[in-house]
Amino acid sequence: MKEKIAQLLRRKVLLLDGATGTELQHRGMPPGVCPENWCLDHPDVLVRVHADYFAAGADIVYTCTFGANRIKLSEYKIKDVFSVNKKLAEIARRAAGKSGLVAGDIGPTGRFVEPFGDLAFEEAVEIFKEQVRGLLEAGVDLLVIETMMDIQEARAALLAVKELADIFTIVTLTFDKGGRTLHGNEPVSSLITLQSLGADAVGCNCSTGPLDMLRCIQAMQPYATVPLVAKPNAGIPRLIDGKTVFTMQPRIFAKISRKLICAGAHLLGGCCGTTPEHIRYLKAQVARIRPEKSARVSLCALSSARGHIVIGKKNKVIIVGEKINPTGKKKMQAELLKGKLTLVRQFAKTQEVQGAKLLDVNVGVPGIDEVKTMRMVISSLALTTDLPLVIDSAKIETIGTALRLYPGRALINSISAEGDKLPKLAALAKKYGAMCILLPLAGKQIPHSFNQRRLLIRALVAQLRKAGIPKDDIIVDVLALAVSCYPGSAQETLKTIAWCTRILKCRTIIGLSNISFGLPQRHRINRVFLDMAGRKGLTFAIADPEDTRPLRDTWARNLLRNKDRGGIKYIEKYRQQDQSGDMPKKVDRVSPRERIFTAIMEGERDGIGDSIRNAIHLGAAPEVLMQEVMIPALVKVGTLFEKKQYFLPQLIASAQAMKEGFKVVEPFLQKSVTGQSQRKVILLATVEGDIHDIGKNIVALMLKNHGFIVIDLGKDVSRAKIVTAIKKHNPDIVGLSALMTTTMVHMGGVVKAAQKEGLQCKFMVGGAVVNSAYANSIGAAYAKDAVEAVSLAKQL
Ligand code: B1M
């Protein structure tokens, strides 16, 4: 079937169905019910929806299993995930008859997946497998993973599918008008990651209408090795009389959607708000269009969750930052052994600023649990940097673990023919879609001459190609050896680069700093050699990005050209001058206040506690740190989030750093306040639907410090729970916090409900979106911040 679908796609545009959810609502499904369960109780309605889409011209319909995973179904106390999926897919099969195709539909779990959230990656894979098994049992023709907002969740679902069956699989993400998902993933990075991981078609669904989706498809098209998919909503939803309405009419929808095919889409359908009528019009529009072929068969490109790099045939040398490597760095070794990653993150950031386009990551320290440490580093860097990673390890297991978890397309450093490494690593590269650095080593002997290298490289490239790795995915390490030990080797390396580039047509890489090993003023040799290698066509250099600007240096040049045997003249010239250690330079000049601010801005949990203790030790007042450094940092994070310069993972990381910092400040704040023992009781809660509690916790602490008894109900607290607590504790004041426009309205609901029950208490409200006018309108008093909350509480 997989080949049949691929063949069909070469001939024509395949039409997908339109919306299922909104269509079921039109046909009687009440709001608030579990759609999957409702459909099992009303199979005839679901058969009709599917049949109407086929009748309208759809080639493929999606099963009504969007939320049929363990997490979503458990909200409705449904446990048998397998049979829900199987039965719903069987209903679709019934409607499809002999000619229609059925796609088993998989939607998001609603949880954030590691490393961006607390759902373990392997658990996510297992959850999706459970659903896939049910869908496969019913004999679906293909699978579709849709409406994904996090590339990592999409990866987990795709791996689940690929580990169970060889079936055609579509993956579509939901990008907003600005072309990013909620997690900040953009179309091209997502495409690179998913097509290399084995998706058979990639694209977008939901969120926007067809016009805004056009930009995403256009962005993806030049880099696609697989067919592209577009399934837009019937326009942008509008809120009319409290109801979400999609207003784009079928004729307009179809007319604009046609442009999606011209832009490169091969599968087209409709998402929320579209109907069989939309698909009927779409059918008429696409009937005579033949789809474009995918732009290419392979692509030399790497990606992270939020960034990517496409490597053309003629680039300037691309710098791979070399510093995340503990070899020779005692401080980093000690940190890694303790599980601390402060230096790793610092090196990631400084190298990015200095111009690195990729980051090499090596965690090999004697006695370390390398697999565990690599997992930690990958997770941390997924938040810290948008640069794609190069996974550098001598251990196959470490590389396998890293590739599985990494939310992008990584480069393996490296594959050689030592032992059984080549077939094993090639299999990993193929499974996870990684690119690989080929190290021309077969036994213990290093090939020194150009001729030896050429023969070995040719043979190993052939072996990798045989294992299914395209040439575009192979980067040849042309071996930069120390000129101090191997005079003349620099010339052999340069010849090998030129041969790989012009004859073999493979991209190349060197570990630059090897070349200058054992010599003074190493950066001089590095920079001169990099310039020479770049002129021969070198693609990448693993290097210190600080040391890569071209340099004119006759002594270094002569040494590299083997005109200064043993480097006698070079050493004589430079032996007096020497280099610095391994720490990024500016770090120590940063004040503790700046460090705390940066830690929150950049979501650094590790060092924030020490920085706060240090600042207090140097005389900073804890309240001042909180008011003038920590809160403003978090507010700045909010502004960047609003401007779409920060995305949800960064927001979460900053909030976690703030919480970590708050734990340290809290005891100091408690000590620094002079109490007043009026034991009045205040009940506090963040209202229903709102999980923001940092501000409320600060308010609680300040109130306690001023002698109030605080009963904190926590966050996301329902109206009923608050009213019950008022009855139980009979507080003097009820304090409510809300940070979102959508949840602020629940404050009024709580006040009303308490009044209805005849409860005598005063209300105080606050939070970023609340103001005094709103507070007045619901009969509550307003405090702008925690300090004001204390004086207001005293007044009340
Ligand atoms: Co979100 N978030 N967030 N967020 N978040 C905001 C609030 C937002 C303004 C960001 C933005 O877009 N600029 C925006 C709301 C937009 C709106 O409705 N107008 C937003 C959004 C949209 C979201 C999500 C929907 C994102 C998403 O998933 N798409 C999601 C919502 C989840 C949910 O609640 N259902 C979400 C999630 C999160 C995190 C989990 C990642 C994290 C919260 C972690 C936590 O609290 N445990 C988070 C964070 C950190 C923020 C920002 C950046 C910072 C909030 C904060 O802690 N500020 C925030 C942007 C911002 O506020 N500028 C944002 C510091 C804190 C000390 O200030 O809470 O205002 P604040 O408290 C102050 C005063 O307001 C006052 O005193 C406090 C101390 O001085 N105060 C009271 C507060 N409560 C009071 C009660 C009182 C009296 C005074 O009397 C009882």
PDB file of C-alpha atoms and ligand atoms in Angstrom, residues 112 182 627 631 634-635 637-639 641-642 648 651-652 655 658-659 684 689-696 698-699 715 734-743 764-769 783-787 789, ligand 1:
ATOM      1  CA  PHE A 112       4.747  18.665  26.938  1.00  0.00           C
ATOM      2  CA  LEU A 182       3.493  27.264  19.798  1.00  0.00           C
ATOM      3  CA  GLN A 627      11.633  43.564  43.041  1.00  0.00           C
ATOM      4  CA  ILE A 631      10.561  40.144  38.692  1.00  0.00           C
ATOM      5  CA  LEU A 634      10.536  37.533  34.176  1.00  0.00           C
ATOM      6  CA  VAL A 635       8.513  40.473  32.882  1.00  0.00           C
ATOM      7  CA  VAL A 637      10.687  37.205  29.268  1.00  0.00           C
ATOM      8  CA  GLY A 638       6.941  37.827  28.956  1.00  0.00           C
ATOM      9  CA  THR A 639       7.558  40.725  26.572  1.00  0.00           C
ATOM     10  CA  PHE A 641       7.225  35.845  24.407  1.00  0.00           C
ATOM     11  CA  GLU A 642       4.617  38.339  23.275  1.00  0.00           C
ATOM     12  CA  LEU A 648       6.962  28.268  25.243  1.00  0.00           C
ATOM     13  CA  LEU A 651       9.060  30.655  28.995  1.00  0.00           C
ATOM     14  CA  ILE A 652       8.935  27.415  30.968  1.00  0.00           C
ATOM     15  CA  ALA A 655       9.760  30.229  35.136  1.00  0.00           C
ATOM     16  CA  MET A 658      12.649  31.970  38.835  1.00  0.00           C
ATOM     17  CA  LYS A 659      11.182  29.279  41.096  1.00  0.00           C
ATOM     18  CA  LEU A 684      -5.334  32.708  48.506  1.00  0.00           C
ATOM     19  CA  GLY A 689      -7.747  27.517  34.204  1.00  0.00           C
ATOM     20  CA  ASP A 690      -4.700  29.520  35.261  1.00  0.00           C
ATOM     21  CA  ILE A 691      -1.482  27.828  36.271  1.00  0.00           C
ATOM     22  CA  HIS A 692       0.559  31.003  36.888  1.00  0.00           C
ATOM     23  CA  ASP A 693       1.493  30.987  40.553  1.00  0.00           C
ATOM     24  CA  ILE A 694       4.847  32.717  40.923  1.00  0.00           C
ATOM     25  CA  GLY A 695       3.256  36.112  41.682  1.00  0.00           C
ATOM     26  CA  LYS A 696       0.674  34.604  44.025  1.00  0.00           C
ATOM     27  CA  ILE A 698       5.292  36.051  46.433  1.00  0.00           C
ATOM     28  CA  VAL A 699       2.097  37.718  47.662  1.00  0.00           C
ATOM     29  CA  LYS A 715      -3.234  27.318  41.297  1.00  0.00           C
ATOM     30  CA  VAL A 734     -10.068  36.072  50.044  1.00  0.00           C
ATOM     31  CA  GLY A 735      -7.187  36.846  47.661  1.00  0.00           C
ATOM     32  CA  LEU A 736      -7.479  35.856  44.023  1.00  0.00           C
ATOM     33  CA  SER A 737      -4.770  35.948  41.408  1.00  0.00           C
ATOM     34  CA  ALA A 738      -5.098  35.652  37.605  1.00  0.00           C
ATOM     35  CA  LEU A 739      -2.632  36.357  34.831  1.00  0.00           C
ATOM     36  CA  MET A 740      -4.622  35.858  31.692  1.00  0.00           C
ATOM     37  CA  THR A 741      -7.488  37.785  30.164  1.00  0.00           C
ATOM     38  CA  THR A 742      -9.304  34.515  29.692  1.00  0.00           C
ATOM     39  CA  THR A 743      -9.053  33.479  33.365  1.00  0.00           C
ATOM     40  CA  MET A 764      -8.637  41.294  47.084  1.00  0.00           C
ATOM     41  CA  VAL A 765      -7.501  40.623  43.524  1.00  0.00           C
ATOM     42  CA  GLY A 766      -4.331  41.055  41.514  1.00  0.00           C
ATOM     43  CA  GLY A 767      -2.237  39.749  38.617  1.00  0.00           C
ATOM     44  CA  ALA A 768      -0.652  41.082  35.448  1.00  0.00           C
ATOM     45  CA  VAL A 769      -3.876  41.621  33.473  1.00  0.00           C
ATOM     46  CA  ALA A 783      -3.362  45.498  44.571  1.00  0.00           C
ATOM     47  CA  LYS A 784      -0.810  46.081  41.849  1.00  0.00           C
ATOM     48  CA  ASP A 785       2.007  44.129  43.487  1.00  0.00           C
ATOM     49  CA  ALA A 786       2.948  42.150  46.576  1.00  0.00           C
ATOM     50  CA  VAL A 787       3.923  45.248  48.594  1.00  0.00           C
ATOM     51  CA  ALA A 789      -1.160  43.627  48.621  1.00  0.00           C
TER      52      ALA A 789
HETATM   53 CO1  B1M B   1       2.399  32.550  30.780  1.00  0.00          CO
HETATM   54  N1  B1M B   1       1.406  34.096  30.063  1.00  0.00           N
HETATM   55  N2  B1M B   1       1.304  31.336  29.754  1.00  0.00           N
HETATM   56  N3  B1M B   1       3.487  31.191  31.597  1.00  0.00           N
HETATM   57  N4  B1M B   1       3.460  33.956  31.468  1.00  0.00           N
HETATM   58  C1  B1M B   1       1.699  35.421  30.589  1.00  0.00           C
HETATM   59  C2  B1M B   1       0.784  35.793  31.736  1.00  0.00           C
HETATM   60  C3  B1M B   1       1.457  36.347  29.311  1.00  0.00           C
HETATM   61  C4  B1M B   1       1.080  37.790  29.648  1.00  0.00           C
HETATM   62  C5  B1M B   1       2.700  36.269  28.398  1.00  0.00           C
HETATM   63  C6  B1M B   1       2.550  37.098  27.158  1.00  0.00           C
HETATM   64  O1  B1M B   1       1.915  36.696  26.221  1.00  0.00           O
HETATM   65  N5  B1M B   1       3.160  38.249  27.152  1.00  0.00           N
HETATM   66  C7  B1M B   1       0.322  35.537  28.575  1.00  0.00           C
HETATM   67  C8  B1M B   1      -1.103  35.944  28.950  1.00  0.00           C
HETATM   68  C9  B1M B   1      -1.727  36.821  27.891  1.00  0.00           C
HETATM   69  C10 B1M B   1      -3.054  37.301  28.307  1.00  0.00           C
HETATM   70  O2  B1M B   1      -3.943  36.591  28.629  1.00  0.00           O
HETATM   71  N6  B1M B   1      -3.217  38.617  28.232  1.00  0.00           N
HETATM   72  C11 B1M B   1       0.654  34.121  28.963  1.00  0.00           C
HETATM   73  C12 B1M B   1       0.222  32.965  28.259  1.00  0.00           C
HETATM   74  C13 B1M B   1      -0.569  33.229  26.997  1.00  0.00           C
HETATM   75  C14 B1M B   1       0.502  31.667  28.682  1.00  0.00           C
HETATM   76  C15 B1M B   1       0.074  30.345  28.019  1.00  0.00           C
HETATM   77  C16 B1M B   1      -1.369  30.329  27.487  1.00  0.00           C
HETATM   78  C17 B1M B   1       1.076  30.027  26.948  1.00  0.00           C
HETATM   79  C18 B1M B   1       0.661  28.904  26.079  1.00  0.00           C
HETATM   80  O3  B1M B   1       0.625  27.775  26.510  1.00  0.00           O
HETATM   81  N7  B1M B   1       0.337  29.275  24.873  1.00  0.00           N
HETATM   82  C19 B1M B   1       0.240  29.330  29.168  1.00  0.00           C
HETATM   83  C20 B1M B   1      -1.038  29.309  30.027  1.00  0.00           C
HETATM   84  C21 B1M B   1      -1.174  28.164  30.885  1.00  0.00           C
HETATM   85  C22 B1M B   1      -2.371  28.348  31.818  1.00  0.00           C
HETATM   86  O4  B1M B   1      -2.320  29.096  32.767  1.00  0.00           O
HETATM   87  N8  B1M B   1      -3.443  27.650  31.524  1.00  0.00           N
HETATM   88  C23 B1M B   1       1.325  29.989  29.953  1.00  0.00           C
HETATM   89  C24 B1M B   1       2.225  29.275  30.728  1.00  0.00           C
HETATM   90  C25 B1M B   1       3.248  29.856  31.460  1.00  0.00           C
HETATM   91  C26 B1M B   1       4.319  29.050  32.196  1.00  0.00           C
HETATM   92  C27 B1M B   1       3.816  27.740  32.788  1.00  0.00           C
HETATM   93  C28 B1M B   1       5.396  28.719  31.211  1.00  0.00           C
HETATM   94  C29 B1M B   1       4.885  30.139  33.201  1.00  0.00           C
HETATM   95  C30 B1M B   1       4.169  30.111  34.576  1.00  0.00           C
HETATM   96  C31 B1M B   1       4.894  29.302  35.643  1.00  0.00           C
HETATM   97  C32 B1M B   1       4.266  29.485  36.986  1.00  0.00           C
HETATM   98  O5  B1M B   1       3.716  30.520  37.324  1.00  0.00           O
HETATM   99  N9  B1M B   1       4.364  28.455  37.760  1.00  0.00           N
HETATM  100  C33 B1M B   1       4.491  31.426  32.511  1.00  0.00           C
HETATM  101  C34 B1M B   1       5.074  32.695  32.780  1.00  0.00           C
HETATM  102  C35 B1M B   1       6.302  32.696  33.687  1.00  0.00           C
HETATM  103  C36 B1M B   1       4.551  33.908  32.260  1.00  0.00           C
HETATM  104  C37 B1M B   1       5.122  35.332  32.405  1.00  0.00           C
HETATM  105  C38 B1M B   1       6.322  35.461  31.478  1.00  0.00           C
HETATM  106  C39 B1M B   1       5.548  35.775  33.793  1.00  0.00           C
HETATM  107  C40 B1M B   1       4.499  35.621  34.885  1.00  0.00           C
HETATM  108  C41 B1M B   1       5.146  35.868  36.219  1.00  0.00           C
HETATM  109  O6  B1M B   1       5.397  34.927  36.961  1.00  0.00           O
HETATM  110  N10 B1M B   1       5.515  37.135  36.482  1.00  0.00           N
HETATM  111  C42 B1M B   1       3.872  36.202  31.933  1.00  0.00           C
HETATM  112  C43 B1M B   1       4.245  37.553  31.299  1.00  0.00           C
HETATM  113  C44 B1M B   1       4.088  38.714  32.269  1.00  0.00           C
HETATM  114  O7  B1M B   1       3.394  38.655  33.252  1.00  0.00           O
HETATM  115  N11 B1M B   1       4.697  39.797  31.908  1.00  0.00           N
HETATM  116  C45 B1M B   1       3.050  35.231  31.202  1.00  0.00           C
HETATM  117  C46 B1M B   1       6.263  37.531  37.705  1.00  0.00           C
HETATM  118  C47 B1M B   1       5.299  37.641  38.862  1.00  0.00           C
HETATM  119  C48 B1M B   1       6.054  38.032  40.107  1.00  0.00           C
HETATM  120  O8  B1M B   1       4.399  38.686  38.504  1.00  0.00           O
HETATM  121  O9  B1M B   1       2.409  37.123  38.455  1.00  0.00           O
HETATM  122  O10 B1M B   1       2.165  39.506  37.718  1.00  0.00           O
HETATM  123  P1  B1M B   1       2.802  38.508  38.582  1.00  0.00           P
HETATM  124  O11 B1M B   1       2.516  38.889  40.116  1.00  0.00           O
HETATM  125  C49 B1M B   1       2.756  40.154  40.651  1.00  0.00           C
HETATM  126  C50 B1M B   1       1.560  41.123  40.518  1.00  0.00           C
HETATM  127  O12 B1M B   1       0.759  40.893  39.387  1.00  0.00           O
HETATM  128  C51 B1M B   1       0.821  40.987  41.810  1.00  0.00           C
HETATM  129  O13 B1M B   1       1.875  40.754  42.708  1.00  0.00           O
HETATM  130  C52 B1M B   1       2.870  39.917  42.134  1.00  0.00           C
HETATM  131  C53 B1M B   1       4.202  40.205  42.733  1.00  0.00           C
HETATM  132  O14 B1M B   1       4.562  41.574  42.611  1.00  0.00           O
HETATM  133  N12 B1M B   1      -0.175  39.932  41.992  1.00  0.00           N
HETATM  134  C54 B1M B   1      -1.108  40.076  42.946  1.00  0.00           C
HETATM  135  C55 B1M B   1      -0.317  38.723  41.438  1.00  0.00           C
HETATM  136  N13 B1M B   1      -1.332  38.075  42.008  1.00  0.00           N
HETATM  137  C56 B1M B   1      -1.827  38.871  42.945  1.00  0.00           C
HETATM  138  C57 B1M B   1      -2.877  38.685  43.842  1.00  0.00           C
HETATM  139  C58 B1M B   1      -3.172  39.732  44.699  1.00  0.00           C
HETATM  140  C59 B1M B   1      -2.458  40.910  44.668  1.00  0.00           C
HETATM  141  C60 B1M B   1      -1.424  41.114  43.818  1.00  0.00           C
HETATM  142  O15 B1M B   1      -4.115  39.623  45.588  1.00  0.00           O
HETATM  143  C61 B1M B   1      -4.597  38.417  45.938  1.00  0.00           C
END
